[in-house]
GROMACS .gro file of C-alpha atoms in nm:
model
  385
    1UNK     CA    1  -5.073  -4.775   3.801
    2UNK     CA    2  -5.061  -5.055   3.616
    3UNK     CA    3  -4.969  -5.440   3.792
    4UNK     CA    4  -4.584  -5.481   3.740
    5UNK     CA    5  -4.498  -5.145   3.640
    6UNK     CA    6  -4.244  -4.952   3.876
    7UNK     CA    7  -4.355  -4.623   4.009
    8UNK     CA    8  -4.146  -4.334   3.818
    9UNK     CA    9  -3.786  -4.190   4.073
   10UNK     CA   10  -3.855  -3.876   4.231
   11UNK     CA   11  -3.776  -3.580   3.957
   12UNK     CA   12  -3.450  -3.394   4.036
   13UNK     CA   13  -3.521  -3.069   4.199
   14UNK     CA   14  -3.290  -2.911   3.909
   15UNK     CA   15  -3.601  -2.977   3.652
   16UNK     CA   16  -3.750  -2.627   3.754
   17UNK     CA   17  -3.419  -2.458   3.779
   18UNK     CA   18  -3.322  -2.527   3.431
   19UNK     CA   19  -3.623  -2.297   3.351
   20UNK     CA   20  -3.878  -2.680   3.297
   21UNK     CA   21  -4.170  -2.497   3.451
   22UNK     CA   22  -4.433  -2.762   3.538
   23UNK     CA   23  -4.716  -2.781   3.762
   24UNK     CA   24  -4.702  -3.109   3.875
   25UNK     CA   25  -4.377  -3.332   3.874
   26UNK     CA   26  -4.589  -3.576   3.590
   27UNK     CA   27  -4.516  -3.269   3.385
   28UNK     CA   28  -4.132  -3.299   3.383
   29UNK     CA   29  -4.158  -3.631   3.232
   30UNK     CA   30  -4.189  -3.714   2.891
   31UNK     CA   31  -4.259  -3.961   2.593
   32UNK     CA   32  -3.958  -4.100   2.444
   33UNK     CA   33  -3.931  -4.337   2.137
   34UNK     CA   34  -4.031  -4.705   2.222
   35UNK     CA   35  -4.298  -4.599   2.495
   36UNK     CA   36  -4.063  -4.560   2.751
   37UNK     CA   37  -4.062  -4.213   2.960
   38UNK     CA   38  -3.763  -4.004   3.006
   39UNK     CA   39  -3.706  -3.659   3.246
   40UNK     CA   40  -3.788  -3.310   3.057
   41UNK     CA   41  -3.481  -3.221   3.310
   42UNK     CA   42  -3.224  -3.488   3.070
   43UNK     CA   43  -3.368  -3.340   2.744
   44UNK     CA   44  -3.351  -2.960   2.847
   45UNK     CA   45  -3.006  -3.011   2.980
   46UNK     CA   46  -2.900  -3.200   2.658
   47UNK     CA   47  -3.032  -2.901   2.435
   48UNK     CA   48  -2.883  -2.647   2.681
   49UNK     CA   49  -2.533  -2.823   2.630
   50UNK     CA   50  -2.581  -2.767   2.243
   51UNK     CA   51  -2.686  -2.424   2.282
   52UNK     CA   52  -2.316  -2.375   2.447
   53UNK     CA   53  -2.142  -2.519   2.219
   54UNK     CA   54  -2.299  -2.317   1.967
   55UNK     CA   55  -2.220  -2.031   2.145
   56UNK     CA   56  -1.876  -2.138   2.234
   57UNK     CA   57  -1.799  -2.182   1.820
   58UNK     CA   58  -1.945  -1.823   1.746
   59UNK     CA   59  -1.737  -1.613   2.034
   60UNK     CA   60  -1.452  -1.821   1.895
   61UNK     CA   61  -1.495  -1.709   1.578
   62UNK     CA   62  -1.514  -1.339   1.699
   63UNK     CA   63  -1.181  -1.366   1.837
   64UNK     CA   64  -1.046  -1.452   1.496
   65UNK     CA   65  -0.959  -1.076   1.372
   66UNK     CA   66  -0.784  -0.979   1.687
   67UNK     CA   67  -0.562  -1.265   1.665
   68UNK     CA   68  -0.503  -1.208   1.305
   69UNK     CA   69  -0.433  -0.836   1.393
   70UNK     CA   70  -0.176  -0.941   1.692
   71UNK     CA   71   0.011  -1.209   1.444
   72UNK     CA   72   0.048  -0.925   1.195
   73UNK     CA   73   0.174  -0.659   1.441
   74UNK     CA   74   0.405  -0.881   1.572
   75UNK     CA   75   0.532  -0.987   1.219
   76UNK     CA   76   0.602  -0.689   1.164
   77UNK     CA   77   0.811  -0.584   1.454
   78UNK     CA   78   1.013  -0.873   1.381
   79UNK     CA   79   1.102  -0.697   1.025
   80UNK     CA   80   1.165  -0.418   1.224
   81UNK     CA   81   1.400  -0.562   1.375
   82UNK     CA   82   1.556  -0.775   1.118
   83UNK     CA   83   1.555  -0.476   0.877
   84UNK     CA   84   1.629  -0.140   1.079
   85UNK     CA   85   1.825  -0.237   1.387
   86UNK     CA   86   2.117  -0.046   1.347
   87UNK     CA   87   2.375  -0.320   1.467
   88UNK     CA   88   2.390  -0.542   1.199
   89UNK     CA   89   2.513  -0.829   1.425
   90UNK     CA   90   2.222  -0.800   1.669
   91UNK     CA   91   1.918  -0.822   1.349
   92UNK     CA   92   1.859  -1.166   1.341
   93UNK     CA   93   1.912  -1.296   1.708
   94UNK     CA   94   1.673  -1.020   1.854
   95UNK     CA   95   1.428  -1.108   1.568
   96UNK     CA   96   1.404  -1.407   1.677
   97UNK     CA   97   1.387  -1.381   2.021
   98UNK     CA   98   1.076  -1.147   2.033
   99UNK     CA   99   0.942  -1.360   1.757
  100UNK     CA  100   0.985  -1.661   2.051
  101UNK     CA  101   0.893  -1.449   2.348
  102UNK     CA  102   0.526  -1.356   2.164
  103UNK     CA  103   0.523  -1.735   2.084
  104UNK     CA  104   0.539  -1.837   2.455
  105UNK     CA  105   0.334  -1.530   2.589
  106UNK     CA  106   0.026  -1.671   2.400
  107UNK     CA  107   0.106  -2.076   2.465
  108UNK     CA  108   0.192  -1.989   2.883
  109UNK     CA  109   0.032  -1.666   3.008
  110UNK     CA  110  -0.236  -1.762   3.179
  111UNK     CA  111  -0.558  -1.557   3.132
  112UNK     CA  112  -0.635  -1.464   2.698
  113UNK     CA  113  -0.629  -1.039   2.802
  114UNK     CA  114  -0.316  -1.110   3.000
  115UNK     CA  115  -0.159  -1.267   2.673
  116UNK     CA  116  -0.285  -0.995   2.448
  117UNK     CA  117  -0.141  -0.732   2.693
  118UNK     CA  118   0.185  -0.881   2.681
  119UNK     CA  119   0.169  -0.899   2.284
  120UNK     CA  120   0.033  -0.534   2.205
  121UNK     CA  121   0.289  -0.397   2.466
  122UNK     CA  122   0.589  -0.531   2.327
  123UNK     CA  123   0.475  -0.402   1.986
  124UNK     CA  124   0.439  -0.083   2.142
  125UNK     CA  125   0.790  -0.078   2.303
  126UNK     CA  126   0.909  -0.155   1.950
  127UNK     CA  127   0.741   0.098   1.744
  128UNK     CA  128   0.813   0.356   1.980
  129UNK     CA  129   1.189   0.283   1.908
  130UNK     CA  130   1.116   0.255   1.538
  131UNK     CA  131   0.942   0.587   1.488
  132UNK     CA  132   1.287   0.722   1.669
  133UNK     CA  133   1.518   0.661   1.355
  134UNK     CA  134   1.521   0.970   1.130
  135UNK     CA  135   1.604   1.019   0.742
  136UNK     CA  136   1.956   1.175   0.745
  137UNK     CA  137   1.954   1.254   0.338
  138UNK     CA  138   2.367   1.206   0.398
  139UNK     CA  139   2.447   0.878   0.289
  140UNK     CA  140   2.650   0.703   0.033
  141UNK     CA  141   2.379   0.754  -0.275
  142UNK     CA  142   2.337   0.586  -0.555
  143UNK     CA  143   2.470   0.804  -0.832
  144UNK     CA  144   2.151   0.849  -1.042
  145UNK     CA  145   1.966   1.000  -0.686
  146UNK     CA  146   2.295   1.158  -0.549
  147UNK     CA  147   2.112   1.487  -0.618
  148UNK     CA  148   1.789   1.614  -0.538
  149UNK     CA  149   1.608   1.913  -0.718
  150UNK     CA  150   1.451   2.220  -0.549
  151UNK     CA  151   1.290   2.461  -0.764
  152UNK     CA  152   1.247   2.898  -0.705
  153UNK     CA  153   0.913   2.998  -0.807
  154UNK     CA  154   0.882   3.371  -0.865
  155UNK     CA  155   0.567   3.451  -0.974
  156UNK     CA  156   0.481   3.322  -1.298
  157UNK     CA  157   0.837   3.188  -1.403
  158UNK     CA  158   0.972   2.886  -1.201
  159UNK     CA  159   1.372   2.737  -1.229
  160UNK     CA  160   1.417   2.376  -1.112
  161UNK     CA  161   1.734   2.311  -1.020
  162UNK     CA  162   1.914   1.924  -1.056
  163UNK     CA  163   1.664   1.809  -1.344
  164UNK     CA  164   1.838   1.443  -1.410
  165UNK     CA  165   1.931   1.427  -1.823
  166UNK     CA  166   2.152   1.136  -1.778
  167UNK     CA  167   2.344   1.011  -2.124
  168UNK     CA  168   2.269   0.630  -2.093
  169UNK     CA  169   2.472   0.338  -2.276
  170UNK     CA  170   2.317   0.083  -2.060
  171UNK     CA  171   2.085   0.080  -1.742
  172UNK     CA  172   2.437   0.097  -1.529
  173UNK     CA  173   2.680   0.271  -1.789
  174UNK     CA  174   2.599   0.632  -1.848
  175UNK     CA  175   2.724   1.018  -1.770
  176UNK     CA  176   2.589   1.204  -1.530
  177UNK     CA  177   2.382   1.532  -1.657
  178UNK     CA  178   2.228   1.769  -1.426
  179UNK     CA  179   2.049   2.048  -1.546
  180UNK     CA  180   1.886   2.369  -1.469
  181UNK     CA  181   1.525   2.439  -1.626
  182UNK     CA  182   1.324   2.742  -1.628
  183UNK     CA  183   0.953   2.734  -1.723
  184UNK     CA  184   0.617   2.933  -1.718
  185UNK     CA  185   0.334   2.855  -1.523
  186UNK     CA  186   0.169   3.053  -1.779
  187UNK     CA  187   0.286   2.798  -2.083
  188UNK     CA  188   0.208   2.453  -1.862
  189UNK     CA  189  -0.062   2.314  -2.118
  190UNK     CA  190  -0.114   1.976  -1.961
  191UNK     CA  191  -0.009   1.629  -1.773
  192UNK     CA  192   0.057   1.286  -1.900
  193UNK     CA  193   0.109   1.006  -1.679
  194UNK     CA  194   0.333   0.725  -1.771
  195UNK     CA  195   0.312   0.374  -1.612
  196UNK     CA  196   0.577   0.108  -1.620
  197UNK     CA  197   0.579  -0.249  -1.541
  198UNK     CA  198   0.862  -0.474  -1.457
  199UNK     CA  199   0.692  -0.762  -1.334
  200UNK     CA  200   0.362  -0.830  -1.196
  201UNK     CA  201   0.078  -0.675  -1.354
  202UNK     CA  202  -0.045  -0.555  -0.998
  203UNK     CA  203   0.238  -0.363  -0.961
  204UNK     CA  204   0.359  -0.011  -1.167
  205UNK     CA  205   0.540   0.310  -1.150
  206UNK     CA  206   0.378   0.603  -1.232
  207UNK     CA  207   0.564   0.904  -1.346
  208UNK     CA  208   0.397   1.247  -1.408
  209UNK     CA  209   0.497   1.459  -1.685
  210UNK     CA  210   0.369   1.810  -1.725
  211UNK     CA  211   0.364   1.916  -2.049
  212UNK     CA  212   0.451   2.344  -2.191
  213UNK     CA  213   0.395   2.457  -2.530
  214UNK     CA  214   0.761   2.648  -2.517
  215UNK     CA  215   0.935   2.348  -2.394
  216UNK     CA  216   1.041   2.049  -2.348
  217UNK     CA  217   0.841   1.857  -2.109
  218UNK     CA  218   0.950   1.820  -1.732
  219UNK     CA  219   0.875   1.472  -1.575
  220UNK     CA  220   0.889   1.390  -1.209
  221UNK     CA  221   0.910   1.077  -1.091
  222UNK     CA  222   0.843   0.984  -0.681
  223UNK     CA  223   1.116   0.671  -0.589
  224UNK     CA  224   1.346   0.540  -0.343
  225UNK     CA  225   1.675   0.661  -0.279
  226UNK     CA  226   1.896   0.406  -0.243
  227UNK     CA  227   2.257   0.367  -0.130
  228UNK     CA  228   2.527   0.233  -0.358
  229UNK     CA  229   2.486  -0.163  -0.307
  230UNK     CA  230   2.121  -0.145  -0.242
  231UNK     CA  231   1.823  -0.271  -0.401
  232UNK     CA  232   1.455  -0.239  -0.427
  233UNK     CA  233   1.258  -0.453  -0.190
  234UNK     CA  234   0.898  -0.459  -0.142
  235UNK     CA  235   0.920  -0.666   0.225
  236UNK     CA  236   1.189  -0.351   0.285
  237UNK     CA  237   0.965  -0.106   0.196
  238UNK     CA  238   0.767  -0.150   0.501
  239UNK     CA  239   1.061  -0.024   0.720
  240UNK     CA  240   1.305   0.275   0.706
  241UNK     CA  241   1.516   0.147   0.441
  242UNK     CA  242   1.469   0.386   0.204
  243UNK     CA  243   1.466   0.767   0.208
  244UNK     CA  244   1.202   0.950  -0.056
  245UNK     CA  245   1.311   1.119  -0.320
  246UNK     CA  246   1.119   1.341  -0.586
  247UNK     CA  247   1.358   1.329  -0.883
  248UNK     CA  248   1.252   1.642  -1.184
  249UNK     CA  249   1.395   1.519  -1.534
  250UNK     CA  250   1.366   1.470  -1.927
  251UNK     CA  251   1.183   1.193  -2.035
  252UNK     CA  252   1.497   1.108  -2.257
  253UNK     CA  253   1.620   0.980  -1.907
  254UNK     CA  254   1.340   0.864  -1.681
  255UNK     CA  255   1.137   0.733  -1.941
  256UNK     CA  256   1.391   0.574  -2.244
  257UNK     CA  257   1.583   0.419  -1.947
  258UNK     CA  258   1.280   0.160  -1.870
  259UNK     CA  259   1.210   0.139  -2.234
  260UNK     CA  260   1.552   0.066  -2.379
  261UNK     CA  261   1.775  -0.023  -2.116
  262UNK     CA  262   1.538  -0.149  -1.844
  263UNK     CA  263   1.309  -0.322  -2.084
  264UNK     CA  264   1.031  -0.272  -1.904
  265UNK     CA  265   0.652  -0.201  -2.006
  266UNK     CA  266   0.606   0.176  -2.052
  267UNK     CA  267   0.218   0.298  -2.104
  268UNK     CA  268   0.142   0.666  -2.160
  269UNK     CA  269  -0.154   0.818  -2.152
  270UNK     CA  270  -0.311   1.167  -2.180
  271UNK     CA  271  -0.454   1.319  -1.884
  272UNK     CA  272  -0.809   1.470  -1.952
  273UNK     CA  273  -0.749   1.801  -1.703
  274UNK     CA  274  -0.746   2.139  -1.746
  275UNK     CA  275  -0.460   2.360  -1.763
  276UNK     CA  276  -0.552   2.475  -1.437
  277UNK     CA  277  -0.569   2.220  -1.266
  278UNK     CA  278  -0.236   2.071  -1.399
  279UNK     CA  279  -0.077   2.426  -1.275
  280UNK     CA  280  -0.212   2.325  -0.959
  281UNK     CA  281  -0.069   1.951  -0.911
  282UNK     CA  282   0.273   2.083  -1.090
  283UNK     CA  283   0.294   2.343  -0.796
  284UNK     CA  284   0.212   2.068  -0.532
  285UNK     CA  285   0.444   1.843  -0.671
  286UNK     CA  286   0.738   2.120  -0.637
  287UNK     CA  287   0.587   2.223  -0.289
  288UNK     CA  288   0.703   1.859  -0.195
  289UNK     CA  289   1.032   1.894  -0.381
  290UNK     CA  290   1.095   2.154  -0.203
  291UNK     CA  291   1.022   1.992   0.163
  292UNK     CA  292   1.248   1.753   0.050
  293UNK     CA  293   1.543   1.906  -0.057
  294UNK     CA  294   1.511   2.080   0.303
  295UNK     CA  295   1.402   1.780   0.540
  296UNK     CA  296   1.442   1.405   0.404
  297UNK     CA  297   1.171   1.141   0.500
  298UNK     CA  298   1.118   0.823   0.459
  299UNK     CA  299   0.957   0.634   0.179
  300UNK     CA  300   0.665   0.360   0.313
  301UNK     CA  301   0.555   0.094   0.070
  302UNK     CA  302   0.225   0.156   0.173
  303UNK     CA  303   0.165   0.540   0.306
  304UNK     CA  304   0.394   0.703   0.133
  305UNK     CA  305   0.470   0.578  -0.185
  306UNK     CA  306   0.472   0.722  -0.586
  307UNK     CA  307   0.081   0.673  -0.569
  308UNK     CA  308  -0.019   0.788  -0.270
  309UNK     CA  309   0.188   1.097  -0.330
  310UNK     CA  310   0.042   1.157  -0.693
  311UNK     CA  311  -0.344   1.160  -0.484
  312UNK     CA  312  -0.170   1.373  -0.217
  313UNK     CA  313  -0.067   1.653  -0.463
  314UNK     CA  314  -0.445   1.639  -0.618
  315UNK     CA  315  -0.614   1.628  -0.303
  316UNK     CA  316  -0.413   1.945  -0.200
  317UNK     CA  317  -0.496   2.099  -0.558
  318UNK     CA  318  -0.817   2.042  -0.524
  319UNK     CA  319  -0.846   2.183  -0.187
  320UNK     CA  320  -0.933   1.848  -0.013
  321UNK     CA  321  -1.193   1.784  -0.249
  322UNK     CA  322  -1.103   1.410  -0.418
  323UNK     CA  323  -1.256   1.117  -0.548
  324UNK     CA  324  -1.322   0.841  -0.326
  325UNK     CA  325  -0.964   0.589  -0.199
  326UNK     CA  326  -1.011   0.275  -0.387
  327UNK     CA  327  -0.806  -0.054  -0.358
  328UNK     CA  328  -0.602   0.024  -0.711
  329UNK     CA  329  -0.418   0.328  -0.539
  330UNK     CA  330  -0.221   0.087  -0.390
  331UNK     CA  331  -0.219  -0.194  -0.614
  332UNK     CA  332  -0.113   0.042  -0.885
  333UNK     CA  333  -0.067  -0.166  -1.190
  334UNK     CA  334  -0.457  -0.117  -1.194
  335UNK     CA  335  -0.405   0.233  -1.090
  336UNK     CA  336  -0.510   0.325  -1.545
  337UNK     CA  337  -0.810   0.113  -1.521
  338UNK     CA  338  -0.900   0.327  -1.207
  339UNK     CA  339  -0.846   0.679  -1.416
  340UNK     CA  340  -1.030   0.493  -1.694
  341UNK     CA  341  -1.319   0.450  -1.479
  342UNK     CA  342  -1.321   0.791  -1.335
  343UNK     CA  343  -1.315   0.945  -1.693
  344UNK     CA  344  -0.946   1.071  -1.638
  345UNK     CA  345  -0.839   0.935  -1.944
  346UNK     CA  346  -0.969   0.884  -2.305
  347UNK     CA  347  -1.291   0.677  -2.281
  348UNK     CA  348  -1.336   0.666  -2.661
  349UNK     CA  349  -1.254   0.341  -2.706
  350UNK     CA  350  -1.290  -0.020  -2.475
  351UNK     CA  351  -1.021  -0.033  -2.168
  352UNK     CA  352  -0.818  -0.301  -2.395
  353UNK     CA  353  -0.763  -0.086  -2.659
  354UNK     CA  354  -0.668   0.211  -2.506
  355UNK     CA  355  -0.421   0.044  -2.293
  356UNK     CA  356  -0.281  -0.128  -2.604
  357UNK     CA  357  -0.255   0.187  -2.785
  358UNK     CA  358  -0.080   0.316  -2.511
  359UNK     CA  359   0.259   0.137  -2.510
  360UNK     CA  360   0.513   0.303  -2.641
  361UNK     CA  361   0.825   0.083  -2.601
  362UNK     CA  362   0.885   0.021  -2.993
  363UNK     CA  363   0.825   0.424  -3.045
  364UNK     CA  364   1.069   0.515  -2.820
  365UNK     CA  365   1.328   0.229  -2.891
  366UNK     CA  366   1.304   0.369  -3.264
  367UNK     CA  367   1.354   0.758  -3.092
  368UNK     CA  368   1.629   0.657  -2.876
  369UNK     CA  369   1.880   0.907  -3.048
  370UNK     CA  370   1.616   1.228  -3.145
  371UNK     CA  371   1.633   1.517  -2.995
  372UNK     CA  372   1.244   1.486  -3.058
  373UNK     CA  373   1.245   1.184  -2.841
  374UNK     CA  374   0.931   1.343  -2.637
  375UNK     CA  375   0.747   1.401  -2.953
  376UNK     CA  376   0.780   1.098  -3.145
  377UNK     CA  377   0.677   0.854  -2.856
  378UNK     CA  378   0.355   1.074  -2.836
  379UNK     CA  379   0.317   0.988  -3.226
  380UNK     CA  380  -0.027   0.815  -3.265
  381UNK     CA  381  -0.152   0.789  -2.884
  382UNK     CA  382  -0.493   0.811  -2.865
  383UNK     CA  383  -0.593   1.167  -2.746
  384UNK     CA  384  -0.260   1.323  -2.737
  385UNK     CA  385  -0.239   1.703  -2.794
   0.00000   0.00000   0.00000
């Protein structure tokens, strides 16, 4: 050893334990900047400390979803119990209160599974309750839903009863028609598929009209039915707010009332299907009229809804065989780009054109009065029959 240099302190006995495997204790020693020596033991314990911490950020991060998934169930039970509580007075206090009770479960429960127990069984305890309220389909309707249609199939003719032909002056002033219709599976040539915008361009209504050579054509259109006072909500639509209703009727109603007196942005377009197949989704469709007339259920803004309906009544037409889900099924306003893309409708010319082709808003502002209302809006539309 050199004169004047200190002999090195004894090397912790941790140096091996933290995995420093050395032969000699010289070995747990090493070179650091400036000639000076420095324990292996300090340098493996400072990289074993980042380690951790790396560690530590990544399982954090892999907690992320459930916690996003436990804020969303509990959001909504507090809509659940804002919306569908059925003392009025009670909504908003208990809202809040659970809303505060899964605040402090996850600040003071001790122990992260003992929080998340708490959480998911209070959403439990509150969905139970929820899936307990049941449609009556007795309320105090709206007058344009205050109906709804069944149909008799026999065989090869088939009479829909409460088709809606209302007489409208404005979207809120009109008289009241209900019909009866009788058709032939036999004469069912086709389907068209109108979509309607009153807003975002995200968002549509579809409404599917089947289309006979002897007759006029018979649209049906899947919506809420509301009670006089209410309106459509999108945050209600979550929650049993709204009973579903399939509503049969002449495009002179369901369609000229968004065009003329809704002034909203109708698009129809040809569907490219056989007459089969149409036969097949028309008899679906009155299957579920049919359900309904007998046993009301509740509309869901996301489950059961005018689009997932329409892809229920094909998947059962098709005997379960479908194309893939895709994203636009629910964010509908795409829902004609989707069709587009799956060759349901005319692919003769670019997306853009079609689609402008495809409004008919002047055409039937200019038919309002025609008894050939149905006709003349189909005047021009690319690959109408």
């Amino acid at each position: 050893m050199p004169p004047g240099r200190r002999p090195p302190r004894p090397l912790p006995r941790k140096c091996n334990d933290l995995g420093v495997k050395a032969a000699r204790t010289s070995q747990c020693w090493a070179a650091a900047p400036g000639g000076t020596s420095q324990p292996r033991f300090y340098l493996a314990r400072s990289s074993l400390a980042r380690s951790a911490k790396v560690r530590r950020f990544w399982h954090g991060l892999l907690w992320i979803p459930l916690y996003l998934l436990l804020f969303g169930v509990t959001l909504w039970a507090v809509g659940a119990l804002y919306f569908d509580l059925p003392i009025a007075g009670l909504r908003a206090p208990l809202a809040f209160i659970y809303f505060a009770a899964m605040l402090v479960a996850f600040i003071f429960v001790k122990g992260r599974w003992r929080a998340i127990g708490v959480v998911a069984f209070a959403f439990l305890v509150v969905l139970g309750w929820w899936l307990t309220i049941e449609p009556t389909g007795d309320r105090n309707w709206q007058p344009d839903v205050a109906r709804t249609g069944w149909a008799d199939i026999q065989g090869d003719e088939v009479t829909v009863h409460n088709v809606r032909n209302f007489e409208y002056r404005s979207e809120t002033d009109y008289t009241p028609y209900w019909e009866t219709r009788t058709v032939q599976l036999s004469k069912l040539t086709g389907a068209d598929l109108a979509i309607n915008y009153w807003g975002s361009p995200w968002i549509a209504h579809p409404i599917a009209s089947f289309q006979f050579y002897d007759s006029l054509p018979l649209a049906l259109s899947i919506e809420t039915r509301k009670v006089i006072g209410q309106t459509y909500s999108a945050l209600r639509g979550f929650y049993r707010q709204y009973e579903l209703i399939y509503i049969p009727a002449d495009e002179r109603d369901v369609i000229r009332l968004r065009t003329n007196y809704r002034h909203e942005q109708v698009y129809l377009y040809h569907v490219r299907i056989s007459p089969e197949h149409a036969r097949k989704v028309f008899l679906e469709y009155l299957k579920q009229l049919n359900q309904l007339h007998d046993k009301p259920k509740f509309y869901n803004a996301v489950t059961d809804n005018c689009t997932t309906n329409i892809r229920a009544a094909n998947i059962a037409a098709e005997h379960g065989t479908v194309a893939p889900w895709n994203w636009r099924v629910l964010l509908n306003g795409k829902m004609d780009e989707l069709l587009y893309a799956r060759g349901f409708i005319d692919r003769s010319f670019p997306f853009a054109t079609l689609k402008e082709q495809s409004l008919i808003n002047k055409r039937a502002q200019a038919a309002s009065a025609s008894p050939d209302f149905s006709q003349l809006i189909r005047g021009g539309l690319p690959n109408s029959p």
